[in-house]
């Protein structure tokens, strides 16, 4: 089972930026999916940004144009650059990977955007 370690959460004012990092315990090469989900209180977990395969990237409608997903295979790490943050982006953000049919989740990191 792949272990995921997240970092970069915190408190930021609206309009600000943050970058999340997620480092896997093993190689991310060949993962069928890897990226970020989030869950706000009272809401279902939703997809934020996800690599699907080697070349496709999916973004949730609410973050398109503001968030950018990237990865570094040498460091087994994916990054989520979040710009123009809004109070509605406040949530716990979870890193996710699916490889060889097995799914793993990070422990979650809190992002709070103040107005």
PDB file of N, CA and C in Angstrom:
ATOM      1  N   UNK A   1       0.841  -1.190   0.000  1.00  0.00           N
ATOM      2  CA  UNK A   1       0.000   0.000   0.000  1.00  0.00           C
ATOM      3  C   UNK A   1       0.879   1.244   0.000  1.00  0.00           C
ATOM      4  N   UNK A   2       0.595   2.155  -0.910  1.00  0.00           N
ATOM      5  CA  UNK A   2       1.360   3.403  -1.000  1.00  0.00           C
ATOM      6  C   UNK A   2       0.951   4.330   0.136  1.00  0.00           C
ATOM      7  N   UNK A   3       1.909   4.898   0.807  1.00  0.00           N
ATOM      8  CA  UNK A   3       1.659   5.905   1.833  1.00  0.00           C
ATOM      9  C   UNK A   3       1.835   7.284   1.221  1.00  0.00           C
ATOM     10  N   UNK A   4       0.951   8.201   1.607  1.00  0.00           N
ATOM     11  CA  UNK A   4       0.994   9.556   1.066  1.00  0.00           C
ATOM     12  C   UNK A   4       1.191  10.546   2.200  1.00  0.00           C
ATOM     13  N   UNK A   5       2.133  11.451   2.035  1.00  0.00           N
ATOM     14  CA  UNK A   5       2.410  12.480   3.045  1.00  0.00           C
ATOM     15  C   UNK A   5       2.146  13.846   2.444  1.00  0.00           C
ATOM     16  N   UNK A   6       1.203  14.566   3.039  1.00  0.00           N
ATOM     17  CA  UNK A   6       0.790  15.877   2.543  1.00  0.00           C
ATOM     18  C   UNK A   6       1.425  16.986   3.373  1.00  0.00           C
ATOM     19  N   UNK A   7       1.627  18.119   2.737  1.00  0.00           N
ATOM     20  CA  UNK A   7       2.111  19.294   3.447  1.00  0.00           C
ATOM     21  C   UNK A   7       1.661  20.542   2.695  1.00  0.00           C
ATOM     22  N   UNK A   8       1.692  21.669   3.404  1.00  0.00           N
ATOM     23  CA  UNK A   8       1.412  22.939   2.763  1.00  0.00           C
ATOM     24  C   UNK A   8       0.096  23.589   3.118  1.00  0.00           C
ATOM     25  N   UNK A   9      -0.699  22.955   3.962  1.00  0.00           N
ATOM     26  CA  UNK A   9      -1.968  23.554   4.332  1.00  0.00           C
ATOM     27  C   UNK A   9      -1.789  24.726   5.273  1.00  0.00           C
ATOM     28  N   UNK A  10      -2.898  25.408   5.539  1.00  0.00           N
ATOM     29  CA  UNK A  10      -2.834  26.518   6.473  1.00  0.00           C
ATOM     30  C   UNK A  10      -3.940  27.524   6.261  1.00  0.00           C
ATOM     31  N   UNK A  11      -3.718  28.691   6.832  1.00  0.00           N
ATOM     32  CA  UNK A  11      -4.679  29.789   6.789  1.00  0.00           C
ATOM     33  C   UNK A  11      -4.172  30.857   5.832  1.00  0.00           C
ATOM     34  N   UNK A  12      -5.055  31.338   4.972  1.00  0.00           N
ATOM     35  CA  UNK A  12      -4.676  32.362   4.004  1.00  0.00           C
ATOM     36  C   UNK A  12      -5.858  33.289   3.784  1.00  0.00           C
ATOM     37  N   UNK A  13      -5.565  34.514   3.440  1.00  0.00           N
ATOM     38  CA  UNK A  13      -6.635  35.468   3.144  1.00  0.00           C
ATOM     39  C   UNK A  13      -7.159  35.252   1.728  1.00  0.00           C
ATOM     40  N   UNK A  14      -8.385  35.627   1.516  1.00  0.00           N
ATOM     41  CA  UNK A  14      -8.975  35.541   0.184  1.00  0.00           C
ATOM     42  C   UNK A  14      -8.110  36.299  -0.818  1.00  0.00           C
ATOM     43  N   UNK A  15      -7.936  35.687  -1.973  1.00  0.00           N
ATOM     44  CA  UNK A  15      -7.075  36.260  -2.999  1.00  0.00           C
ATOM     45  C   UNK A  15      -5.637  35.782  -2.928  1.00  0.00           C
ATOM     46  N   UNK A  16      -5.297  35.109  -1.847  1.00  0.00           N
ATOM     47  CA  UNK A  16      -3.937  34.629  -1.667  1.00  0.00           C
ATOM     48  C   UNK A  16      -3.676  33.307  -2.358  1.00  0.00           C
ATOM     49  N   UNK A  17      -2.478  32.789  -2.116  1.00  0.00           N
ATOM     50  CA  UNK A  17      -2.039  31.549  -2.764  1.00  0.00           C
ATOM     51  C   UNK A  17      -1.434  30.594  -1.744  1.00  0.00           C
ATOM     52  N   UNK A  18      -1.546  29.324  -2.055  1.00  0.00           N
ATOM     53  CA  UNK A  18      -0.891  28.273  -1.285  1.00  0.00           C
ATOM     54  C   UNK A  18      -0.469  27.174  -2.251  1.00  0.00           C
ATOM     55  N   UNK A  19       0.518  26.403  -1.836  1.00  0.00           N
ATOM     56  CA  UNK A  19       0.906  25.228  -2.611  1.00  0.00           C
ATOM     57  C   UNK A  19       0.922  24.002  -1.709  1.00  0.00           C
ATOM     58  N   UNK A  20       0.176  23.004  -2.110  1.00  0.00           N
ATOM     59  CA  UNK A  20       0.168  21.724  -1.410  1.00  0.00           C
ATOM     60  C   UNK A  20       1.136  20.758  -2.081  1.00  0.00           C
ATOM     61  N   UNK A  21       1.755  19.941  -1.247  1.00  0.00           N
ATOM     62  CA  UNK A  21       2.634  18.883  -1.756  1.00  0.00           C
ATOM     63  C   UNK A  21       2.159  17.544  -1.228  1.00  0.00           C
ATOM     64  N   UNK A  22       2.341  16.524  -2.023  1.00  0.00           N
ATOM     65  CA  UNK A  22       1.995  15.163  -1.618  1.00  0.00           C
ATOM     66  C   UNK A  22       3.089  14.242  -2.126  1.00  0.00           C
ATOM     67  N   UNK A  23       3.800  13.626  -1.196  1.00  0.00           N
ATOM     68  CA  UNK A  23       4.890  12.725  -1.547  1.00  0.00           C
ATOM     69  C   UNK A  23       4.497  11.291  -1.248  1.00  0.00           C
ATOM     70  N   UNK A  24       4.681  10.443  -2.241  1.00  0.00           N
ATOM     71  CA  UNK A  24       4.337   9.029  -2.094  1.00  0.00           C
ATOM     72  C   UNK A  24       5.538   8.237  -1.593  1.00  0.00           C
ATOM     73  N   UNK A  25       5.226   7.137  -0.904  1.00  0.00           N
ATOM     74  CA  UNK A  25       6.287   6.294  -0.344  1.00  0.00           C
ATOM     75  C   UNK A  25       6.992   5.466  -1.414  1.00  0.00           C
ATOM     76  N   UNK A  26       6.382   5.386  -2.587  1.00  0.00           N
ATOM     77  CA  UNK A  26       6.984   4.663  -3.691  1.00  0.00           C
ATOM     78  C   UNK A  26       6.840   5.440  -4.988  1.00  0.00           C
ATOM     79  N   UNK A  27       7.216   4.817  -6.052  1.00  0.00           N
ATOM     80  CA  UNK A  27       7.164   5.489  -7.342  1.00  0.00           C
ATOM     81  C   UNK A  27       5.729   5.805  -7.754  1.00  0.00           C
ATOM     82  N   UNK A  28       5.549   7.012  -8.306  1.00  0.00           N
ATOM     83  CA  UNK A  28       4.242   7.381  -8.818  1.00  0.00           C
ATOM     84  C   UNK A  28       4.130   7.094 -10.308  1.00  0.00           C
ATOM     85  N   UNK A  29       5.212   6.638 -10.875  1.00  0.00           N
ATOM     86  CA  UNK A  29       5.194   6.309 -12.296  1.00  0.00           C
ATOM     87  C   UNK A  29       4.230   5.149 -12.511  1.00  0.00           C
ATOM     88  N   UNK A  30       3.356   5.298 -13.500  1.00  0.00           N
ATOM     89  CA  UNK A  30       2.405   4.247 -13.796  1.00  0.00           C
ATOM     90  C   UNK A  30       1.104   4.330 -13.035  1.00  0.00           C
ATOM     91  N   UNK A  31       0.964   5.325 -12.165  1.00  0.00           N
ATOM     92  CA  UNK A  31      -0.303   5.490 -11.455  1.00  0.00           C
ATOM     93  C   UNK A  31      -1.405   5.820 -12.456  1.00  0.00           C
ATOM     94  N   UNK A  32      -2.539   5.177 -12.324  1.00  0.00           N
ATOM     95  CA  UNK A  32      -3.654   5.461 -13.216  1.00  0.00           C
ATOM     96  C   UNK A  32      -4.376   6.746 -12.824  1.00  0.00           C
ATOM     97  N   UNK A  33      -4.191   7.183 -11.590  1.00  0.00           N
ATOM     98  CA  UNK A  33      -4.779   8.437 -11.145  1.00  0.00           C
ATOM     99  C   UNK A  33      -4.008   8.935  -9.929  1.00  0.00           C
ATOM    100  N   UNK A  34      -3.827  10.237  -9.868  1.00  0.00           N
ATOM    101  CA  UNK A  34      -3.198  10.841  -8.693  1.00  0.00           C
ATOM    102  C   UNK A  34      -3.548  12.313  -8.662  1.00  0.00           C
ATOM    103  N   UNK A  35      -3.887  12.784  -7.478  1.00  0.00           N
ATOM    104  CA  UNK A  35      -4.217  14.192  -7.362  1.00  0.00           C
ATOM    105  C   UNK A  35      -4.848  14.512  -6.034  1.00  0.00           C
ATOM    106  N   UNK A  36      -5.807  15.424  -6.046  1.00  0.00           N
ATOM    107  CA  UNK A  36      -6.377  15.974  -4.827  1.00  0.00           C
ATOM    108  C   UNK A  36      -7.899  15.990  -4.862  1.00  0.00           C
ATOM    109  N   UNK A  37      -8.462  15.675  -3.712  1.00  0.00           N
ATOM    110  CA  UNK A  37      -9.871  15.857  -3.429  1.00  0.00           C
ATOM    111  C   UNK A  37      -9.977  16.791  -2.227  1.00  0.00           C
ATOM    112  N   UNK A  38     -11.178  17.270  -1.995  1.00  0.00           N
ATOM    113  CA  UNK A  38     -11.410  18.076  -0.795  1.00  0.00           C
ATOM    114  C   UNK A  38     -12.790  17.809  -0.234  1.00  0.00           C
ATOM    115  N   UNK A  39     -12.921  18.100   1.055  1.00  0.00           N
ATOM    116  CA  UNK A  39     -14.203  17.922   1.719  1.00  0.00           C
ATOM    117  C   UNK A  39     -14.404  19.039   2.721  1.00  0.00           C
ATOM    118  N   UNK A  40     -15.471  19.783   2.507  1.00  0.00           N
ATOM    119  CA  UNK A  40     -15.856  20.834   3.433  1.00  0.00           C
ATOM    120  C   UNK A  40     -16.900  20.281   4.395  1.00  0.00           C
ATOM    121  N   UNK A  41     -17.033  20.878   5.580  1.00  0.00           N
ATOM    122  CA  UNK A  41     -18.019  20.382   6.546  1.00  0.00           C
ATOM    123  C   UNK A  41     -19.419  20.313   5.950  1.00  0.00           C
ATOM    124  N   UNK A  42     -20.063  19.166   6.104  1.00  0.00           N
ATOM    125  CA  UNK A  42     -21.414  18.999   5.607  1.00  0.00           C
ATOM    126  C   UNK A  42     -21.513  18.675   4.140  1.00  0.00           C
ATOM    127  N   UNK A  43     -20.372  18.636   3.473  1.00  0.00           N
ATOM    128  CA  UNK A  43     -20.374  18.359   2.026  1.00  0.00           C
ATOM    129  C   UNK A  43     -19.730  17.007   1.736  1.00  0.00           C
ATOM    130  N   UNK A  44     -20.020  16.496   0.560  1.00  0.00           N
ATOM    131  CA  UNK A  44     -19.360  15.278   0.116  1.00  0.00           C
ATOM    132  C   UNK A  44     -17.952  15.602  -0.392  1.00  0.00           C
ATOM    133  N   UNK A  45     -17.112  14.598  -0.368  1.00  0.00           N
ATOM    134  CA  UNK A  45     -15.766  14.773  -0.901  1.00  0.00           C
ATOM    135  C   UNK A  45     -15.867  14.996  -2.410  1.00  0.00           C
ATOM    136  N   UNK A  46     -15.133  15.995  -2.911  1.00  0.00           N
ATOM    137  CA  UNK A  46     -15.199  16.316  -4.321  1.00  0.00           C
ATOM    138  C   UNK A  46     -13.808  16.340  -4.927  1.00  0.00           C
ATOM    139  N   UNK A  47     -13.765  16.043  -6.209  1.00  0.00           N
ATOM    140  CA  UNK A  47     -12.514  16.058  -6.938  1.00  0.00           C
ATOM    141  C   UNK A  47     -12.079  17.487  -7.179  1.00  0.00           C
ATOM    142  N   UNK A  48     -10.821  17.773  -6.885  1.00  0.00           N
ATOM    143  CA  UNK A  48     -10.267  19.098  -7.125  1.00  0.00           C
ATOM    144  C   UNK A  48      -9.431  19.089  -8.404  1.00  0.00           C
ATOM    145  N   UNK A  49      -8.441  18.223  -8.431  1.00  0.00           N
ATOM    146  CA  UNK A  49      -7.545  18.129  -9.586  1.00  0.00           C
ATOM    147  C   UNK A  49      -6.950  16.740  -9.596  1.00  0.00           C
ATOM    148  N   UNK A  50      -6.917  16.155 -10.771  1.00  0.00           N
ATOM    149  CA  UNK A  50      -6.514  14.758 -10.846  1.00  0.00           C
ATOM    150  C   UNK A  50      -5.797  14.470 -12.147  1.00  0.00           C
ATOM    151  N   UNK A  51      -4.617  13.879 -12.037  1.00  0.00           N
ATOM    152  CA  UNK A  51      -3.985  13.295 -13.217  1.00  0.00           C
ATOM    153  C   UNK A  51      -4.656  11.952 -13.461  1.00  0.00           C
ATOM    154  N   UNK A  52      -5.043  11.707 -14.687  1.00  0.00           N
ATOM    155  CA  UNK A  52      -5.572  10.398 -15.054  1.00  0.00           C
ATOM    156  C   UNK A  52      -4.699   9.846 -16.169  1.00  0.00           C
ATOM    157  N   UNK A  53      -3.813   8.949 -15.787  1.00  0.00           N
ATOM    158  CA  UNK A  53      -2.890   8.403 -16.755  1.00  0.00           C
ATOM    159  C   UNK A  53      -1.689   9.299 -16.932  1.00  0.00           C
ATOM    160  N   UNK A  54      -1.028   9.150 -18.049  1.00  0.00           N
ATOM    161  CA  UNK A  54       0.234   9.842 -18.277  1.00  0.00           C
ATOM    162  C   UNK A  54       0.076  11.292 -18.693  1.00  0.00           C
ATOM    163  N   UNK A  55      -1.065  11.634 -19.304  1.00  0.00           N
ATOM    164  CA  UNK A  55      -1.131  12.963 -19.901  1.00  0.00           C
ATOM    165  C   UNK A  55      -2.381  13.769 -19.590  1.00  0.00           C
ATOM    166  N   UNK A  56      -3.417  13.169 -19.106  1.00  0.00           N
ATOM    167  CA  UNK A  56      -4.674  13.900 -18.899  1.00  0.00           C
ATOM    168  C   UNK A  56      -4.731  14.482 -17.499  1.00  0.00           C
ATOM    169  N   UNK A  57      -5.300  15.676 -17.405  1.00  0.00           N
ATOM    170  CA  UNK A  57      -5.513  16.336 -16.119  1.00  0.00           C
ATOM    171  C   UNK A  57      -6.947  16.830 -16.056  1.00  0.00           C
ATOM    172  N   UNK A  58      -7.625  16.482 -14.992  1.00  0.00           N
ATOM    173  CA  UNK A  58      -8.997  16.941 -14.784  1.00  0.00           C
ATOM    174  C   UNK A  58      -9.033  17.937 -13.626  1.00  0.00           C
ATOM    175  N   UNK A  59      -9.803  18.984 -13.793  1.00  0.00           N
ATOM    176  CA  UNK A  59     -10.000  19.970 -12.734  1.00  0.00           C
ATOM    177  C   UNK A  59     -11.491  20.094 -12.445  1.00  0.00           C
ATOM    178  N   UNK A  60     -11.803  20.282 -11.163  1.00  0.00           N
ATOM    179  CA  UNK A  60     -13.173  20.592 -10.813  1.00  0.00           C
ATOM    180  C   UNK A  60     -13.560  21.946 -11.385  1.00  0.00           C
ATOM    181  N   UNK A  61     -14.831  22.095 -11.714  1.00  0.00           N
ATOM    182  CA  UNK A  61     -15.287  23.333 -12.352  1.00  0.00           C
ATOM    183  C   UNK A  61     -14.990  24.555 -11.492  1.00  0.00           C
ATOM    184  N   UNK A  62     -15.081  24.406 -10.191  1.00  0.00           N
ATOM    185  CA  UNK A  62     -14.932  25.568  -9.313  1.00  0.00           C
ATOM    186  C   UNK A  62     -13.482  26.036  -9.177  1.00  0.00           C
ATOM    187  N   UNK A  63     -12.524  25.225  -9.639  1.00  0.00           N
ATOM    188  CA  UNK A  63     -11.114  25.611  -9.474  1.00  0.00           C
ATOM    189  C   UNK A  63     -10.406  25.844 -10.804  1.00  0.00           C
ATOM    190  N   UNK A  64     -11.085  25.595 -11.898  1.00  0.00           N
ATOM    191  CA  UNK A  64     -10.461  25.774 -13.208  1.00  0.00           C
ATOM    192  C   UNK A  64      -9.971  27.208 -13.380  1.00  0.00           C
ATOM    193  N   UNK A  65      -8.742  27.326 -13.857  1.00  0.00           N
ATOM    194  CA  UNK A  65      -8.158  28.636 -14.071  1.00  0.00           C
ATOM    195  C   UNK A  65      -7.487  29.227 -12.846  1.00  0.00           C
ATOM    196  N   UNK A  66      -7.685  28.591 -11.692  1.00  0.00           N
ATOM    197  CA  UNK A  66      -7.079  29.104 -10.449  1.00  0.00           C
ATOM    198  C   UNK A  66      -6.074  28.116  -9.853  1.00  0.00           C
ATOM    199  N   UNK A  67      -6.344  26.835 -10.006  1.00  0.00           N
ATOM    200  CA  UNK A  67      -5.484  25.789  -9.443  1.00  0.00           C
ATOM    201  C   UNK A  67      -4.724  25.093 -10.559  1.00  0.00           C
ATOM    202  N   UNK A  68      -3.499  24.684 -10.246  1.00  0.00           N
ATOM    203  CA  UNK A  68      -2.674  23.956 -11.214  1.00  0.00           C
ATOM    204  C   UNK A  68      -2.048  22.739 -10.549  1.00  0.00           C
ATOM    205  N   UNK A  69      -2.232  21.605 -11.184  1.00  0.00           N
ATOM    206  CA  UNK A  69      -1.662  20.355 -10.690  1.00  0.00           C
ATOM    207  C   UNK A  69      -0.379  20.052 -11.461  1.00  0.00           C
ATOM    208  N   UNK A  70       0.646  19.655 -10.747  1.00  0.00           N
ATOM    209  CA  UNK A  70       1.906  19.278 -11.398  1.00  0.00           C
ATOM    210  C   UNK A  70       2.511  18.097 -10.656  1.00  0.00           C
ATOM    211  N   UNK A  71       3.528  17.485 -11.245  1.00  0.00           N
ATOM    212  CA  UNK A  71       4.152  16.335 -10.589  1.00  0.00           C
ATOM    213  C   UNK A  71       5.637  16.281 -10.922  1.00  0.00           C
ATOM    214  N   UNK A  72       6.354  15.663 -10.021  1.00  0.00           N
ATOM    215  CA  UNK A  72       7.780  15.456 -10.183  1.00  0.00           C
ATOM    216  C   UNK A  72       8.034  13.965  -9.962  1.00  0.00           C
ATOM    217  N   UNK A  73       8.257  13.242 -11.033  1.00  0.00           N
ATOM    218  CA  UNK A  73       8.436  11.801 -10.907  1.00  0.00           C
ATOM    219  C   UNK A  73       9.687  11.462 -10.095  1.00  0.00           C
ATOM    220  N   UNK A  74      10.718  12.267 -10.224  1.00  0.00           N
ATOM    221  CA  UNK A  74      11.964  11.986  -9.508  1.00  0.00           C
ATOM    222  C   UNK A  74      11.771  12.065  -8.001  1.00  0.00           C
ATOM    223  N   UNK A  75      10.841  12.917  -7.565  1.00  0.00           N
ATOM    224  CA  UNK A  75      10.575  13.092  -6.134  1.00  0.00           C
ATOM    225  C   UNK A  75       9.321  12.363  -5.685  1.00  0.00           C
ATOM    226  N   UNK A  76       8.667  11.658  -6.604  1.00  0.00           N
ATOM    227  CA  UNK A  76       7.412  10.949  -6.283  1.00  0.00           C
ATOM    228  C   UNK A  76       6.395  11.888  -5.633  1.00  0.00           C
ATOM    229  N   UNK A  77       6.298  13.084  -6.175  1.00  0.00           N
ATOM    230  CA  UNK A  77       5.502  14.127  -5.541  1.00  0.00           C
ATOM    231  C   UNK A  77       4.580  14.797  -6.552  1.00  0.00           C
ATOM    232  N   UNK A  78       3.377  15.104  -6.107  1.00  0.00           N
ATOM    233  CA  UNK A  78       2.475  15.958  -6.864  1.00  0.00           C
ATOM    234  C   UNK A  78       2.257  17.241  -6.069  1.00  0.00           C
ATOM    235  N   UNK A  79       2.024  18.301  -6.812  1.00  0.00           N
ATOM    236  CA  UNK A  79       1.830  19.620  -6.215  1.00  0.00           C
ATOM    237  C   UNK A  79       0.496  20.189  -6.689  1.00  0.00           C
ATOM    238  N   UNK A  80      -0.124  20.956  -5.812  1.00  0.00           N
ATOM    239  CA  UNK A  80      -1.323  21.683  -6.184  1.00  0.00           C
ATOM    240  C   UNK A  80      -1.077  23.153  -5.870  1.00  0.00           C
ATOM    241  N   UNK A  81      -0.865  23.934  -6.914  1.00  0.00           N
ATOM    242  CA  UNK A  81      -0.713  25.370  -6.760  1.00  0.00           C
ATOM    243  C   UNK A  81      -2.096  26.004  -6.781  1.00  0.00           C
ATOM    244  N   UNK A  82      -2.431  26.690  -5.713  1.00  0.00           N
ATOM    245  CA  UNK A  82      -3.758  27.276  -5.580  1.00  0.00           C
ATOM    246  C   UNK A  82      -3.627  28.793  -5.525  1.00  0.00           C
ATOM    247  N   UNK A  83      -4.171  29.466  -6.515  1.00  0.00           N
ATOM    248  CA  UNK A  83      -4.138  30.929  -6.601  1.00  0.00           C
ATOM    249  C   UNK A  83      -5.548  31.492  -6.495  1.00  0.00           C
ATOM    250  N   UNK A  84      -5.619  32.766  -6.224  1.00  0.00           N
ATOM    251  CA  UNK A  84      -6.911  33.459  -6.134  1.00  0.00           C
ATOM    252  C   UNK A  84      -7.883  32.696  -5.232  1.00  0.00           C
ATOM    253  N   UNK A  85      -7.402  32.322  -4.079  1.00  0.00           N
ATOM    254  CA  UNK A  85      -8.217  31.500  -3.178  1.00  0.00           C
ATOM    255  C   UNK A  85      -9.440  32.269  -2.692  1.00  0.00           C
ATOM    256  N   UNK A  86     -10.524  31.515  -2.521  1.00  0.00           N
ATOM    257  CA  UNK A  86     -11.794  32.070  -2.084  1.00  0.00           C
ATOM    258  C   UNK A  86     -12.214  31.394  -0.775  1.00  0.00           C
ATOM    259  N   UNK A  87     -13.041  32.044   0.006  1.00  0.00           N
ATOM    260  CA  UNK A  87     -13.521  31.407   1.246  1.00  0.00           C
ATOM    261  C   UNK A  87     -14.175  30.040   0.988  1.00  0.00           C
ATOM    262  N   UNK A  88     -14.822  29.887  -0.152  1.00  0.00           N
ATOM    263  CA  UNK A  88     -15.465  28.603  -0.457  1.00  0.00           C
ATOM    264  C   UNK A  88     -14.472  27.495  -0.794  1.00  0.00           C
ATOM    265  N   UNK A  89     -13.187  27.829  -0.871  1.00  0.00           N
ATOM    266  CA  UNK A  89     -12.162  26.800  -1.031  1.00  0.00           C
ATOM    267  C   UNK A  89     -11.777  26.170   0.309  1.00  0.00           C
ATOM    268  N   UNK A  90     -12.307  26.711   1.385  1.00  0.00           N
ATOM    269  CA  UNK A  90     -12.012  26.173   2.713  1.00  0.00           C
ATOM    270  C   UNK A  90     -12.501  24.732   2.816  1.00  0.00           C
ATOM    271  N   UNK A  91     -11.582  23.843   3.187  1.00  0.00           N
ATOM    272  CA  UNK A  91     -11.906  22.416   3.257  1.00  0.00           C
ATOM    273  C   UNK A  91     -10.675  21.659   3.743  1.00  0.00           C
ATOM    274  N   UNK A  92     -10.875  20.385   4.005  1.00  0.00           N
ATOM    275  CA  UNK A  92      -9.742  19.476   4.191  1.00  0.00           C
ATOM    276  C   UNK A  92      -9.396  18.906   2.823  1.00  0.00           C
ATOM    277  N   UNK A  93      -8.146  19.011   2.456  1.00  0.00           N
ATOM    278  CA  UNK A  93      -7.684  18.538   1.152  1.00  0.00           C
ATOM    279  C   UNK A  93      -6.954  17.206   1.332  1.00  0.00           C
ATOM    280  N   UNK A  94      -7.342  16.245   0.510  1.00  0.00           N
ATOM    281  CA  UNK A  94      -6.795  14.900   0.598  1.00  0.00           C
ATOM    282  C   UNK A  94      -6.056  14.540  -0.688  1.00  0.00           C
ATOM    283  N   UNK A  95      -4.869  14.022  -0.526  1.00  0.00           N
ATOM    284  CA  UNK A  95      -4.129  13.481  -1.652  1.00  0.00           C
ATOM    285  C   UNK A  95      -4.622  12.068  -1.935  1.00  0.00           C
ATOM    286  N   UNK A  96      -4.591  11.688  -3.194  1.00  0.00           N
ATOM    287  CA  UNK A  96      -5.136  10.394  -3.620  1.00  0.00           C
ATOM    288  C   UNK A  96      -4.250   9.812  -4.702  1.00  0.00           C
ATOM    289  N   UNK A  97      -4.105   8.486  -4.663  1.00  0.00           N
ATOM    290  CA  UNK A  97      -3.409   7.791  -5.727  1.00  0.00           C
ATOM    291  C   UNK A  97      -4.093   6.450  -5.973  1.00  0.00           C
ATOM    292  N   UNK A  98      -4.145   6.083  -7.231  1.00  0.00           N
ATOM    293  CA  UNK A  98      -4.612   4.760  -7.616  1.00  0.00           C
ATOM    294  C   UNK A  98      -3.557   4.148  -8.521  1.00  0.00           C
ATOM    295  N   UNK A  99      -3.043   3.005  -8.091  1.00  0.00           N
ATOM    296  CA  UNK A  99      -1.988   2.345  -8.851  1.00  0.00           C
ATOM    297  C   UNK A  99      -2.202   0.845  -8.776  1.00  0.00           C
ATOM    298  N   UNK A 100      -2.172   0.229  -9.917  1.00  0.00           N
ATOM    299  CA  UNK A 100      -2.409  -1.217 -10.009  1.00  0.00           C
ATOM    300  C   UNK A 100      -3.718  -1.604  -9.309  1.00  0.00           C
ATOM    301  N   UNK A 101      -4.709  -0.740  -9.443  1.00  0.00           N
ATOM    302  CA  UNK A 101      -6.020  -1.024  -8.893  1.00  0.00           C
ATOM    303  C   UNK A 101      -6.171  -0.757  -7.415  1.00  0.00           C
ATOM    304  N   UNK A 102      -5.119  -0.344  -6.764  1.00  0.00           N
ATOM    305  CA  UNK A 102      -5.182  -0.066  -5.333  1.00  0.00           C
ATOM    306  C   UNK A 102      -5.228   1.442  -5.091  1.00  0.00           C
ATOM    307  N   UNK A 103      -6.100   1.835  -4.194  1.00  0.00           N
ATOM    308  CA  UNK A 103      -6.261   3.243  -3.860  1.00  0.00           C
ATOM    309  C   UNK A 103      -5.651   3.559  -2.497  1.00  0.00           C
ATOM    310  N   UNK A 104      -5.061   4.742  -2.405  1.00  0.00           N
ATOM    311  CA  UNK A 104      -4.552   5.216  -1.127  1.00  0.00           C
ATOM    312  C   UNK A 104      -4.918   6.683  -0.960  1.00  0.00           C
ATOM    313  N   UNK A 105      -5.126   7.074   0.276  1.00  0.00           N
ATOM    314  CA  UNK A 105      -5.462   8.459   0.620  1.00  0.00           C
ATOM    315  C   UNK A 105      -4.469   8.984   1.645  1.00  0.00           C
ATOM    316  N   UNK A 106      -4.190  10.269   1.557  1.00  0.00           N
ATOM    317  CA  UNK A 106      -3.433  10.930   2.590  1.00  0.00           C
ATOM    318  C   UNK A 106      -4.314  11.203   3.796  1.00  0.00           C
ATOM    319  N   UNK A 107      -3.701  11.731   4.833  1.00  0.00           N
ATOM    320  CA  UNK A 107      -4.447  11.969   6.080  1.00  0.00           C
ATOM    321  C   UNK A 107      -5.269  13.245   6.019  1.00  0.00           C
ATOM    322  N   UNK A 108      -5.001  14.074   5.040  1.00  0.00           N
ATOM    323  CA  UNK A 108      -5.746  15.322   4.873  1.00  0.00           C
ATOM    324  C   UNK A 108      -5.016  16.505   5.486  1.00  0.00           C
ATOM    325  N   UNK A 109      -5.152  17.644   4.847  1.00  0.00           N
ATOM    326  CA  UNK A 109      -4.564  18.880   5.354  1.00  0.00           C
ATOM    327  C   UNK A 109      -5.593  19.992   5.235  1.00  0.00           C
ATOM    328  N   UNK A 110      -5.726  20.780   6.280  1.00  0.00           N
ATOM    329  CA  UNK A 110      -6.755  21.811   6.337  1.00  0.00           C
ATOM    330  C   UNK A 110      -6.302  23.060   5.596  1.00  0.00           C
ATOM    331  N   UNK A 111      -7.176  23.565   4.746  1.00  0.00           N
ATOM    332  CA  UNK A 111      -7.013  24.865   4.104  1.00  0.00           C
ATOM    333  C   UNK A 111      -8.159  25.743   4.568  1.00  0.00           C
ATOM    334  N   UNK A 112      -7.829  26.895   5.134  1.00  0.00           N
ATOM    335  CA  UNK A 112      -8.843  27.847   5.570  1.00  0.00           C
ATOM    336  C   UNK A 112      -8.575  29.178   4.889  1.00  0.00           C
ATOM    337  N   UNK A 113      -9.573  29.661   4.175  1.00  0.00           N
ATOM    338  CA  UNK A 113      -9.459  30.941   3.470  1.00  0.00           C
ATOM    339  C   UNK A 113     -10.371  31.943   4.157  1.00  0.00           C
ATOM    340  N   UNK A 114      -9.789  32.982   4.695  1.00  0.00           N
ATOM    341  CA  UNK A 114     -10.574  34.003   5.398  1.00  0.00           C
ATOM    342  C   UNK A 114     -10.985  35.108   4.438  1.00  0.00           C
ATOM    343  N   UNK A 115     -12.149  35.667   4.706  1.00  0.00           N
ATOM    344  CA  UNK A 115     -12.671  36.728   3.817  1.00  0.00           C
ATOM    345  C   UNK A 115     -12.219  38.104   4.277  1.00  0.00           C
TER     346      UNK A 115
END
